[in-house]
Each structure stands twice: as C-alpha cells, then as structure tokens.
Amino acid sequence: MRLLGGRWRLLIVSYLINGPKRFSALRRCIPAISQRMLTLDLRALEEAGLVTRTIFPTVPATVEYALAADGDRLVPVVDAMRAFGLWLKEREAGQDPEDP
Amino acid sequence: MRLLGGRWRLLIVSYLINGPKRFSALRRCIPAISQRMLTLDLRALEEAGLVTRTIFPTVPATVEYALAADGDRLVPVVDAMRAFGLWLKEREAGQDPEDP
C-alpha cells in the first residue's frame, strides 16, 4: 500500500496506461505536481519495477517513461479509482433527484 | 482522486469495511499513523459523506466510525488495491520460478 500512498502515483500511472510519455508531458498532465515530487514518484515506481525509464540519445537527451509489464497489475486499481472519481464528480455536480 | 490521495485513507476505509470501529481500534490497526493524521483523514472522509461518526453518551464518550452507504463505492477500489498489494508482497517474498 505504501508504494501507492503518494498522492500522485496512481494518477501518474493512469497517464502512462495510454502509452509512454516524456517527463515534460507528464508535468503538463498533472500541473499541480512539483518537478521534484514527479521525479521522486517516478523513481519510486521505477524502483518497484512498475515503470521503465528510457533515455534516447538525442541532443538534449530525451527521457521517456512507460508502464513496465508488471505495471499492468495496476490497471484494475486505476480503473476502480477512476470509476470512483467519476461517481464522486457526478455526485458533486448533479442534484439529488429526491430533493428538487 | 485528491480525496483518496492521503497515504492512509484507503487503508482506513479498508478497516471499516468489516464493520464500525472506534478511533482507538483504528489506531491499533494502523500503528504508523499519528493521532493527528488519523483525525484529519477521518474528518475528510466524513465531510465527503463516505464515513459516519457516531458519538455514544457513555462516560467517557465513545466515538465510533463506520462506512456510510456511499462509502460502499470504495469497496471496489479497496479490493483492487488489496489484490495489487498481495501480488506485490508475493513478488517480494517469492523467488522467480524461471530463475532458480
């Protein structure tokens, strides 16, 4: 549980499910996260073997993050979290039908 | 997502799925959490309508926390997280069968 305890880690994983992303692209996806926190979270996910980091020898170097094979284990967690998040958003936005 | 972003919130919910619990019992379930953090997390879950707080007029007063009806929406999230946690634990404990 501790591995996913960070506020942003599951969110980071959710953005990687759709395909590899550069550091800068992840930052654009999650504007509220600091550069330092994103670095630390990605490192923790990498050390747990859930995310891979690939460095491309461009100038300047391009660093791409992707979900590792084991990272697929997180898909059900992200899905369940996403469904809950949508329900919460709808509940906040919608009016109670019994209370017109 | 922010609601569940706290390191302990889903863990707290997971302990309430089995039935209502007093504050002190929750602290025993999660020894690593501070009293202050548990208070704040329970308050956030209560404000989101996911957890109820009942005060019994004993001396001293007994305060019991329970999953609210809407809290059931969290069960799939807790289940998915638990399955992932078990897989992670097994992976850490077990040896790779292809690598004797």
PDB file of N, CA, C and O in Angstrom, chain A residues 2-69:
ATOM      1  N   ARG A   2       1.994   1.187   0.725  1.00  0.00           N
ATOM      2  CA  ARG A   2       2.836   2.375   0.864  1.00  0.00           C
ATOM      3  C   ARG A   2       3.320   2.876  -0.495  1.00  0.00           C
ATOM      4  O   ARG A   2       3.400   4.074  -0.733  1.00  0.00           O
ATOM      5  N   LEU A   3       3.604   1.924  -1.381  1.00  0.00           N
ATOM      6  CA  LEU A   3       4.094   2.276  -2.714  1.00  0.00           C
ATOM      7  C   LEU A   3       3.127   3.209  -3.435  1.00  0.00           C
ATOM      8  O   LEU A   3       3.542   4.092  -4.182  1.00  0.00           O
ATOM      9  N   LEU A   4       1.834   2.997  -3.208  1.00  0.00           N
ATOM     10  CA  LEU A   4       0.834   3.808  -3.895  1.00  0.00           C
ATOM     11  C   LEU A   4       0.299   4.913  -3.006  1.00  0.00           C
ATOM     12  O   LEU A   4      -0.651   5.604  -3.351  1.00  0.00           O
ATOM     13  N   GLY A   5       0.925   5.061  -1.836  1.00  0.00           N
ATOM     14  CA  GLY A   5       0.414   6.023  -0.873  1.00  0.00           C
ATOM     15  C   GLY A   5       0.588   7.462  -1.305  1.00  0.00           C
ATOM     16  O   GLY A   5      -0.174   8.321  -0.902  1.00  0.00           O
ATOM     17  N   GLY A   6       1.594   7.726  -2.110  1.00  0.00           N
ATOM     18  CA  GLY A   6       1.792   9.096  -2.553  1.00  0.00           C
ATOM     19  C   GLY A   6       0.563   9.616  -3.275  1.00  0.00           C
ATOM     20  O   GLY A   6      -0.125   8.876  -3.959  1.00  0.00           O
ATOM     21  N   ARG A   7       0.302  10.876  -3.060  1.00  0.00           N
ATOM     22  CA  ARG A   7      -0.909  11.486  -3.620  1.00  0.00           C
ATOM     23  C   ARG A   7      -1.022  11.318  -5.127  1.00  0.00           C
ATOM     24  O   ARG A   7      -2.109  11.213  -5.677  1.00  0.00           O
ATOM     25  N   TRP A   8       0.126  11.297  -5.836  1.00  0.00           N
ATOM     26  CA  TRP A   8       0.085  11.388  -7.292  1.00  0.00           C
ATOM     27  C   TRP A   8       0.387  10.086  -8.014  1.00  0.00           C
ATOM     28  O   TRP A   8       0.220  10.002  -9.226  1.00  0.00           O
ATOM     29  N   ARG A   9       0.875   9.093  -7.317  1.00  0.00           N
ATOM     30  CA  ARG A   9       1.441   7.943  -8.024  1.00  0.00           C
ATOM     31  C   ARG A   9       0.451   7.219  -8.925  1.00  0.00           C
ATOM     32  O   ARG A   9       0.767   6.886 -10.064  1.00  0.00           O
ATOM     33  N   LEU A  10      -0.757   6.989  -8.409  1.00  0.00           N
ATOM     34  CA  LEU A  10      -1.740   6.297  -9.251  1.00  0.00           C
ATOM     35  C   LEU A  10      -2.147   7.163 -10.435  1.00  0.00           C
ATOM     36  O   LEU A  10      -2.435   6.663 -11.520  1.00  0.00           O
ATOM     37  N   LEU A  11      -2.162   8.476 -10.194  1.00  0.00           N
ATOM     38  CA  LEU A  11      -2.511   9.393 -11.275  1.00  0.00           C
ATOM     39  C   LEU A  11      -1.432   9.339 -12.369  1.00  0.00           C
ATOM     40  O   LEU A  11      -1.739   9.303 -13.563  1.00  0.00           O
ATOM     41  N   ILE A  12      -0.172   9.324 -11.950  1.00  0.00           N
ATOM     42  CA  ILE A  12       0.933   9.209 -12.919  1.00  0.00           C
ATOM     43  C   ILE A  12       0.763   7.923 -13.732  1.00  0.00           C
ATOM     44  O   ILE A  12       0.839   7.940 -14.963  1.00  0.00           O
ATOM     45  N   VAL A  13       0.510   6.817 -13.012  1.00  0.00           N
ATOM     46  CA  VAL A  13       0.329   5.530 -13.697  1.00  0.00           C
ATOM     47  C   VAL A  13      -0.840   5.618 -14.683  1.00  0.00           C
ATOM     48  O   VAL A  13      -0.753   5.114 -15.804  1.00  0.00           O
ATOM     49  N   SER A  14      -1.913   6.281 -14.281  1.00  0.00           N
ATOM     50  CA  SER A  14      -3.088   6.360 -15.157  1.00  0.00           C
ATOM     51  C   SER A  14      -2.752   7.048 -16.475  1.00  0.00           C
ATOM     52  O   SER A  14      -3.294   6.709 -17.520  1.00  0.00           O
ATOM     53  N   TYR A  15      -1.831   8.018 -16.436  1.00  0.00           N
ATOM     54  CA  TYR A  15      -1.443   8.688 -17.683  1.00  0.00           C
ATOM     55  C   TYR A  15      -0.506   7.840 -18.522  1.00  0.00           C
ATOM     56  O   TYR A  15      -0.420   8.018 -19.733  1.00  0.00           O
ATOM     57  N   LEU A  16       0.191   6.908 -17.892  1.00  0.00           N
ATOM     58  CA  LEU A  16       1.115   6.044 -18.646  1.00  0.00           C
ATOM     59  C   LEU A  16       0.404   4.844 -19.262  1.00  0.00           C
ATOM     60  O   LEU A  16       0.954   4.172 -20.137  1.00  0.00           O
ATOM     61  N   ILE A  17      -0.822   4.562 -18.798  1.00  0.00           N
ATOM     62  CA  ILE A  17      -1.574   3.425 -19.362  1.00  0.00           C
ATOM     63  C   ILE A  17      -1.805   3.635 -20.857  1.00  0.00           C
ATOM     64  O   ILE A  17      -1.777   2.691 -21.649  1.00  0.00           O
ATOM     65  N   ASN A  18      -1.998   4.879 -21.265  1.00  0.00           N
ATOM     66  CA  ASN A  18      -2.272   5.177 -22.673  1.00  0.00           C
ATOM     67  C   ASN A  18      -1.029   5.162 -23.552  1.00  0.00           C
ATOM     68  O   ASN A  18      -1.120   5.359 -24.756  1.00  0.00           O
ATOM     69  N   GLY A  19       0.145   4.957 -22.952  1.00  0.00           N
ATOM     70  CA  GLY A  19       1.365   4.934 -23.753  1.00  0.00           C
ATOM     71  C   GLY A  19       2.482   5.698 -23.067  1.00  0.00           C
ATOM     72  O   GLY A  19       2.240   6.442 -22.116  1.00  0.00           O
ATOM     73  N   PRO A  20       3.728   5.506 -23.537  1.00  0.00           N
ATOM     74  CA  PRO A  20       4.884   6.164 -22.918  1.00  0.00           C
ATOM     75  C   PRO A  20       4.752   7.688 -22.991  1.00  0.00           C
ATOM     76  O   PRO A  20       4.099   8.223 -23.899  1.00  0.00           O
ATOM     77  N   LYS A  21       5.348   8.341 -22.038  1.00  0.00           N
ATOM     78  CA  LYS A  21       5.301   9.801 -22.002  1.00  0.00           C
ATOM     79  C   LYS A  21       6.637  10.346 -21.512  1.00  0.00           C
ATOM     80  O   LYS A  21       7.307   9.754 -20.678  1.00  0.00           O
ATOM     81  N   ARG A  22       6.989  11.513 -22.039  1.00  0.00           N
ATOM     82  CA  ARG A  22       8.165  12.204 -21.538  1.00  0.00           C
ATOM     83  C   ARG A  22       7.836  12.881 -20.214  1.00  0.00           C
ATOM     84  O   ARG A  22       6.673  13.151 -19.916  1.00  0.00           O
ATOM     85  N   PHE A  23       8.908  13.208 -19.495  1.00  0.00           N
ATOM     86  CA  PHE A  23       8.761  13.892 -18.213  1.00  0.00           C
ATOM     87  C   PHE A  23       7.921  15.168 -18.375  1.00  0.00           C
ATOM     88  O   PHE A  23       6.978  15.411 -17.614  1.00  0.00           O
ATOM     89  N   SER A  24       8.254  15.936 -19.390  1.00  0.00           N
ATOM     90  CA  SER A  24       7.563  17.221 -19.577  1.00  0.00           C
ATOM     91  C   SER A  24       6.084  17.017 -19.887  1.00  0.00           C
ATOM     92  O   SER A  24       5.233  17.802 -19.461  1.00  0.00           O
ATOM     93  N   ALA A  25       5.771  15.945 -20.618  1.00  0.00           N
ATOM     94  CA  ALA A  25       4.368  15.669 -20.940  1.00  0.00           C
ATOM     95  C   ALA A  25       3.600  15.281 -19.674  1.00  0.00           C
ATOM     96  O   ALA A  25       2.449  15.688 -19.476  1.00  0.00           O
ATOM     97  N   LEU A  26       4.255  14.499 -18.807  1.00  0.00           N
ATOM     98  CA  LEU A  26       3.607  14.129 -17.542  1.00  0.00           C
ATOM     99  C   LEU A  26       3.352  15.371 -16.688  1.00  0.00           C
ATOM    100  O   LEU A  26       2.307  15.485 -16.057  1.00  0.00           O
ATOM    101  N   ARG A  27       4.300  16.278 -16.722  1.00  0.00           N
ATOM    102  CA  ARG A  27       4.095  17.505 -15.936  1.00  0.00           C
ATOM    103  C   ARG A  27       2.912  18.296 -16.471  1.00  0.00           C
ATOM    104  O   ARG A  27       2.161  18.903 -15.710  1.00  0.00           O
ATOM    105  N   ARG A  28       2.748  18.299 -17.781  1.00  0.00           N
ATOM    106  CA  ARG A  28       1.594  19.013 -18.348  1.00  0.00           C
ATOM    107  C   ARG A  28       0.286  18.321 -17.969  1.00  0.00           C
ATOM    108  O   ARG A  28      -0.743  18.965 -17.788  1.00  0.00           O
ATOM    109  N   CYS A  29       0.331  16.971 -17.864  1.00  0.00           N
ATOM    110  CA  CYS A  29      -0.874  16.231 -17.479  1.00  0.00           C
ATOM    111  C   CYS A  29      -1.289  16.556 -16.041  1.00  0.00           C
ATOM    112  O   CYS A  29      -2.469  16.572 -15.707  1.00  0.00           O
ATOM    113  N   ILE A  30      -0.297  16.777 -15.185  1.00  0.00           N
ATOM    114  CA  ILE A  30      -0.561  16.994 -13.758  1.00  0.00           C
ATOM    115  C   ILE A  30       0.092  18.306 -13.346  1.00  0.00           C
ATOM    116  O   ILE A  30       1.155  18.324 -12.725  1.00  0.00           O
ATOM    117  N   PRO A  31      -0.534  19.430 -13.685  1.00  0.00           N
ATOM    118  CA  PRO A  31       0.109  20.728 -13.435  1.00  0.00           C
ATOM    119  C   PRO A  31       0.388  20.979 -11.950  1.00  0.00           C
ATOM    120  O   PRO A  31       1.314  21.712 -11.610  1.00  0.00           O
ATOM    121  N   ALA A  32      -0.384  20.342 -11.060  1.00  0.00           N
ATOM    122  CA  ALA A  32      -0.246  20.641  -9.632  1.00  0.00           C
ATOM    123  C   ALA A  32       0.987  19.990  -9.006  1.00  0.00           C
ATOM    124  O   ALA A  32       1.380  20.355  -7.906  1.00  0.00           O
ATOM    125  N   ILE A  33       1.590  19.037  -9.704  1.00  0.00           N
ATOM    126  CA  ILE A  33       2.734  18.331  -9.103  1.00  0.00           C
ATOM    127  C   ILE A  33       4.015  19.133  -9.336  1.00  0.00           C
ATOM    128  O   ILE A  33       4.202  19.726 -10.407  1.00  0.00           O
ATOM    129  N   SER A  34       4.883  19.151  -8.339  1.00  0.00           N
ATOM    130  CA  SER A  34       6.158  19.844  -8.499  1.00  0.00           C
ATOM    131  C   SER A  34       7.131  18.935  -9.260  1.00  0.00           C
ATOM    132  O   SER A  34       6.976  17.708  -9.282  1.00  0.00           O
ATOM    133  N   GLN A  35       8.124  19.563  -9.863  1.00  0.00           N
ATOM    134  CA  GLN A  35       9.124  18.811 -10.618  1.00  0.00           C
ATOM    135  C   GLN A  35       9.818  17.789  -9.720  1.00  0.00           C
ATOM    136  O   GLN A  35      10.008  16.630 -10.089  1.00  0.00           O
ATOM    137  N   ARG A  36      10.120  18.225  -8.486  1.00  0.00           N
ATOM    138  CA  ARG A  36      10.801  17.358  -7.536  1.00  0.00           C
ATOM    139  C   ARG A  36       9.946  16.153  -7.161  1.00  0.00           C
ATOM    140  O   ARG A  36      10.418  15.019  -7.121  1.00  0.00           O
ATOM    141  N   MET A  37       8.661  16.414  -6.915  1.00  0.00           N
ATOM    142  CA  MET A  37       7.778  15.332  -6.498  1.00  0.00           C
ATOM    143  C   MET A  37       7.568  14.335  -7.641  1.00  0.00           C
ATOM    144  O   MET A  37       7.560  13.127  -7.427  1.00  0.00           O
ATOM    145  N   LEU A  38       7.419  14.858  -8.858  1.00  0.00           N
ATOM    146  CA  LEU A  38       7.253  13.960 -10.008  1.00  0.00           C
ATOM    147  C   LEU A  38       8.500  13.090 -10.183  1.00  0.00           C
ATOM    148  O   LEU A  38       8.410  11.882 -10.446  1.00  0.00           O
ATOM    149  N   THR A  39       9.674  13.696 -10.014  1.00  0.00           N
ATOM    150  CA  THR A  39      10.925  12.932 -10.101  1.00  0.00           C
ATOM    151  C   THR A  39      10.956  11.817  -9.063  1.00  0.00           C
ATOM    152  O   THR A  39      11.256  10.656  -9.374  1.00  0.00           O
ATOM    153  N   LEU A  40      10.620  12.158  -7.810  1.00  0.00           N
ATOM    154  CA  LEU A  40      10.666  11.172  -6.725  1.00  0.00           C
ATOM    155  C   LEU A  40       9.641  10.062  -6.944  1.00  0.00           C
ATOM    156  O   LEU A  40       9.923   8.878  -6.730  1.00  0.00           O
ATOM    157  N   ASP A  41       8.442  10.443  -7.372  1.00  0.00           N
ATOM    158  CA  ASP A  41       7.389   9.443  -7.582  1.00  0.00           C
ATOM    159  C   ASP A  41       7.764   8.495  -8.728  1.00  0.00           C
ATOM    160  O   ASP A  41       7.582   7.288  -8.635  1.00  0.00           O
ATOM    161  N   LEU A  42       8.301   9.067  -9.808  1.00  0.00           N
ATOM    162  CA  LEU A  42       8.704   8.223 -10.940  1.00  0.00           C
ATOM    163  C   LEU A  42       9.831   7.283 -10.533  1.00  0.00           C
ATOM    164  O   LEU A  42       9.855   6.116 -10.918  1.00  0.00           O
ATOM    165  N   ARG A  43      10.745   7.782  -9.700  1.00  0.00           N
ATOM    166  CA  ARG A  43      11.849   6.950  -9.251  1.00  0.00           C
ATOM    167  C   ARG A  43      11.329   5.784  -8.396  1.00  0.00           C
ATOM    168  O   ARG A  43      11.764   4.634  -8.555  1.00  0.00           O
ATOM    169  N   ALA A  44      10.384   6.071  -7.513  1.00  0.00           N
ATOM    170  CA  ALA A  44       9.819   5.010  -6.664  1.00  0.00           C
ATOM    171  C   ALA A  44       9.109   3.955  -7.516  1.00  0.00           C
ATOM    172  O   ALA A  44       9.247   2.752  -7.288  1.00  0.00           O
ATOM    173  N   LEU A  45       8.362   4.413  -8.516  1.00  0.00           N
ATOM    174  CA  LEU A  45       7.650   3.470  -9.393  1.00  0.00           C
ATOM    175  C   LEU A  45       8.638   2.660 -10.228  1.00  0.00           C
ATOM    176  O   LEU A  45       8.419   1.479 -10.503  1.00  0.00           O
ATOM    177  N   GLU A  46       9.739   3.310 -10.610  1.00  0.00           N
ATOM    178  CA  GLU A  46      10.779   2.638 -11.396  1.00  0.00           C
ATOM    179  C   GLU A  46      11.472   1.576 -10.535  1.00  0.00           C
ATOM    180  O   GLU A  46      11.689   0.439 -10.981  1.00  0.00           O
ATOM    181  N   GLU A  47      11.799   1.948  -9.302  1.00  0.00           N
ATOM    182  CA  GLU A  47      12.479   1.015  -8.409  1.00  0.00           C
ATOM    183  C   GLU A  47      11.598  -0.191  -8.081  1.00  0.00           C
ATOM    184  O   GLU A  47      12.091  -1.282  -7.823  1.00  0.00           O
ATOM    185  N   ALA A  48      10.289   0.014  -8.096  1.00  0.00           N
ATOM    186  CA  ALA A  48       9.355  -1.087  -7.832  1.00  0.00           C
ATOM    187  C   ALA A  48       9.119  -1.924  -9.084  1.00  0.00           C
ATOM    188  O   ALA A  48       8.358  -2.896  -9.055  1.00  0.00           O
ATOM    189  N   GLY A  49       9.765  -1.551 -10.192  1.00  0.00           N
ATOM    190  CA  GLY A  49       9.622  -2.328 -11.418  1.00  0.00           C
ATOM    191  C   GLY A  49       8.284  -2.131 -12.113  1.00  0.00           C
ATOM    192  O   GLY A  49       7.866  -2.941 -12.932  1.00  0.00           O
ATOM    193  N   LEU A  50       7.604  -1.035 -11.802  1.00  0.00           N
ATOM    194  CA  LEU A  50       6.287  -0.795 -12.400  1.00  0.00           C
ATOM    195  C   LEU A  50       6.376   0.155 -13.585  1.00  0.00           C
ATOM    196  O   LEU A  50       5.496   0.178 -14.445  1.00  0.00           O
ATOM    197  N   VAL A  51       7.446   0.935 -13.621  1.00  0.00           N
ATOM    198  CA  VAL A  51       7.624   1.922 -14.688  1.00  0.00           C
ATOM    199  C   VAL A  51       9.047   1.773 -15.218  1.00  0.00           C
ATOM    200  O   VAL A  51       9.981   1.499 -14.455  1.00  0.00           O
ATOM    201  N   THR A  52       9.209   1.910 -16.523  1.00  0.00           N
ATOM    202  CA  THR A  52      10.554   1.900 -17.103  1.00  0.00           C
ATOM    203  C   THR A  52      10.936   3.304 -17.553  1.00  0.00           C
ATOM    204  O   THR A  52      10.071   4.115 -17.892  1.00  0.00           O
ATOM    205  N   ARG A  53      12.230   3.556 -17.537  1.00  0.00           N
ATOM    206  CA  ARG A  53      12.750   4.849 -17.972  1.00  0.00           C
ATOM    207  C   ARG A  53      13.698   4.595 -19.125  1.00  0.00           C
ATOM    208  O   ARG A  53      14.646   3.821 -18.983  1.00  0.00           O
ATOM    209  N   THR A  54      13.444   5.193 -20.257  1.00  0.00           N
ATOM    210  CA  THR A  54      14.298   5.000 -21.423  1.00  0.00           C
ATOM    211  C   THR A  54      14.906   6.339 -21.815  1.00  0.00           C
ATOM    212  O   THR A  54      14.189   7.336 -21.958  1.00  0.00           O
ATOM    213  N   ILE A  55      16.216   6.331 -21.988  1.00  0.00           N
ATOM    214  CA  ILE A  55      16.896   7.560 -22.381  1.00  0.00           C
ATOM    215  C   ILE A  55      17.281   7.453 -23.850  1.00  0.00           C
ATOM    216  O   ILE A  55      17.977   6.525 -24.256  1.00  0.00           O
ATOM    217  N   PHE A  56      16.806   8.395 -24.659  1.00  0.00           N
ATOM    218  CA  PHE A  56      17.143   8.407 -26.075  1.00  0.00           C
ATOM    219  C   PHE A  56      18.289   9.390 -26.305  1.00  0.00           C
ATOM    220  O   PHE A  56      18.266  10.503 -25.768  1.00  0.00           O
ATOM    221  N   PRO A  57      19.286   8.956 -27.099  1.00  0.00           N
ATOM    222  CA  PRO A  57      20.498   9.780 -27.268  1.00  0.00           C
ATOM    223  C   PRO A  57      20.296  10.943 -28.231  1.00  0.00           C
ATOM    224  O   PRO A  57      21.049  11.113 -29.177  1.00  0.00           O
ATOM    225  N   THR A  58      19.291  11.743 -27.974  1.00  0.00           N
ATOM    226  CA  THR A  58      19.105  12.959 -28.755  1.00  0.00           C
ATOM    227  C   THR A  58      19.880  14.075 -28.048  1.00  0.00           C
ATOM    228  O   THR A  58      20.419  13.883 -26.982  1.00  0.00           O
ATOM    229  N   VAL A  59      19.935  15.243 -28.676  1.00  0.00           N
ATOM    230  CA  VAL A  59      20.566  16.399 -28.023  1.00  0.00           C
ATOM    231  C   VAL A  59      19.525  17.508 -27.941  1.00  0.00           C
ATOM    232  O   VAL A  59      19.109  18.018 -28.976  1.00  0.00           O
ATOM    233  N   PRO A  60      19.040  17.867 -26.752  1.00  0.00           N
ATOM    234  CA  PRO A  60      19.346  17.228 -25.455  1.00  0.00           C
ATOM    235  C   PRO A  60      18.681  15.854 -25.338  1.00  0.00           C
ATOM    236  O   PRO A  60      17.757  15.557 -26.101  1.00  0.00           O
ATOM    237  N   ALA A  61      19.162  15.052 -24.401  1.00  0.00           N
ATOM    238  CA  ALA A  61      18.636  13.692 -24.234  1.00  0.00           C
ATOM    239  C   ALA A  61      17.125  13.718 -23.968  1.00  0.00           C
ATOM    240  O   ALA A  61      16.619  14.617 -23.301  1.00  0.00           O
ATOM    241  N   THR A  62      16.444  12.736 -24.552  1.00  0.00           N
ATOM    242  CA  THR A  62      15.013  12.607 -24.317  1.00  0.00           C
ATOM    243  C   THR A  62      14.803  11.448 -23.355  1.00  0.00           C
ATOM    244  O   THR A  62      15.354  10.360 -23.552  1.00  0.00           O
ATOM    245  N   VAL A  63      14.033  11.681 -22.304  1.00  0.00           N
ATOM    246  CA  VAL A  63      13.752  10.636 -21.332  1.00  0.00           C
ATOM    247  C   VAL A  63      12.265  10.299 -21.389  1.00  0.00           C
ATOM    248  O   VAL A  63      11.419  11.180 -21.305  1.00  0.00           O
ATOM    249  N   GLU A  64      11.999   9.006 -21.590  1.00  0.00           N
ATOM    250  CA  GLU A  64      10.610   8.588 -21.744  1.00  0.00           C
ATOM    251  C   GLU A  64      10.256   7.569 -20.662  1.00  0.00           C
ATOM    252  O   GLU A  64      11.036   6.657 -20.386  1.00  0.00           O
ATOM    253  N   TYR A  65       9.093   7.747 -20.100  1.00  0.00           N
ATOM    254  CA  TYR A  65       8.608   6.825 -19.072  1.00  0.00           C
ATOM    255  C   TYR A  65       7.483   5.989 -19.649  1.00  0.00           C
ATOM    256  O   TYR A  65       6.649   6.484 -20.406  1.00  0.00           O
ATOM    257  N   ALA A  66       7.484   4.712 -19.281  1.00  0.00           N
ATOM    258  CA  ALA A  66       6.441   3.805 -19.779  1.00  0.00           C
ATOM    259  C   ALA A  66       6.052   2.842 -18.663  1.00  0.00           C
ATOM    260  O   ALA A  66       6.836   2.589 -17.739  1.00  0.00           O
ATOM    261  N   LEU A  67       4.866   2.313 -18.768  1.00  0.00           N
ATOM    262  CA  LEU A  67       4.437   1.292 -17.830  1.00  0.00           C
ATOM    263  C   LEU A  67       5.208   0.001 -18.126  1.00  0.00           C
ATOM    264  O   LEU A  67       5.258  -0.452 -19.262  1.00  0.00           O
ATOM    265  N   ALA A  68       5.824  -0.587 -17.105  1.00  0.00           N
ATOM    266  CA  ALA A  68       6.506  -1.871 -17.289  1.00  0.00           C
ATOM    267  C   ALA A  68       5.459  -2.978 -17.377  1.00  0.00           C
ATOM    268  O   ALA A  68       4.274  -2.748 -17.117  1.00  0.00           O
ATOM    269  N   ALA A  69       5.904  -4.174 -17.760  1.00  0.00           N
ATOM    270  CA  ALA A  69       4.963  -5.295 -17.865  1.00  0.00           C
ATOM    271  C   ALA A  69       4.225  -5.489 -16.536  1.00  0.00           C
ATOM    272  O   ALA A  69       3.002  -5.640 -16.509  1.00  0.00           O
TER     273      ALA A  69
END
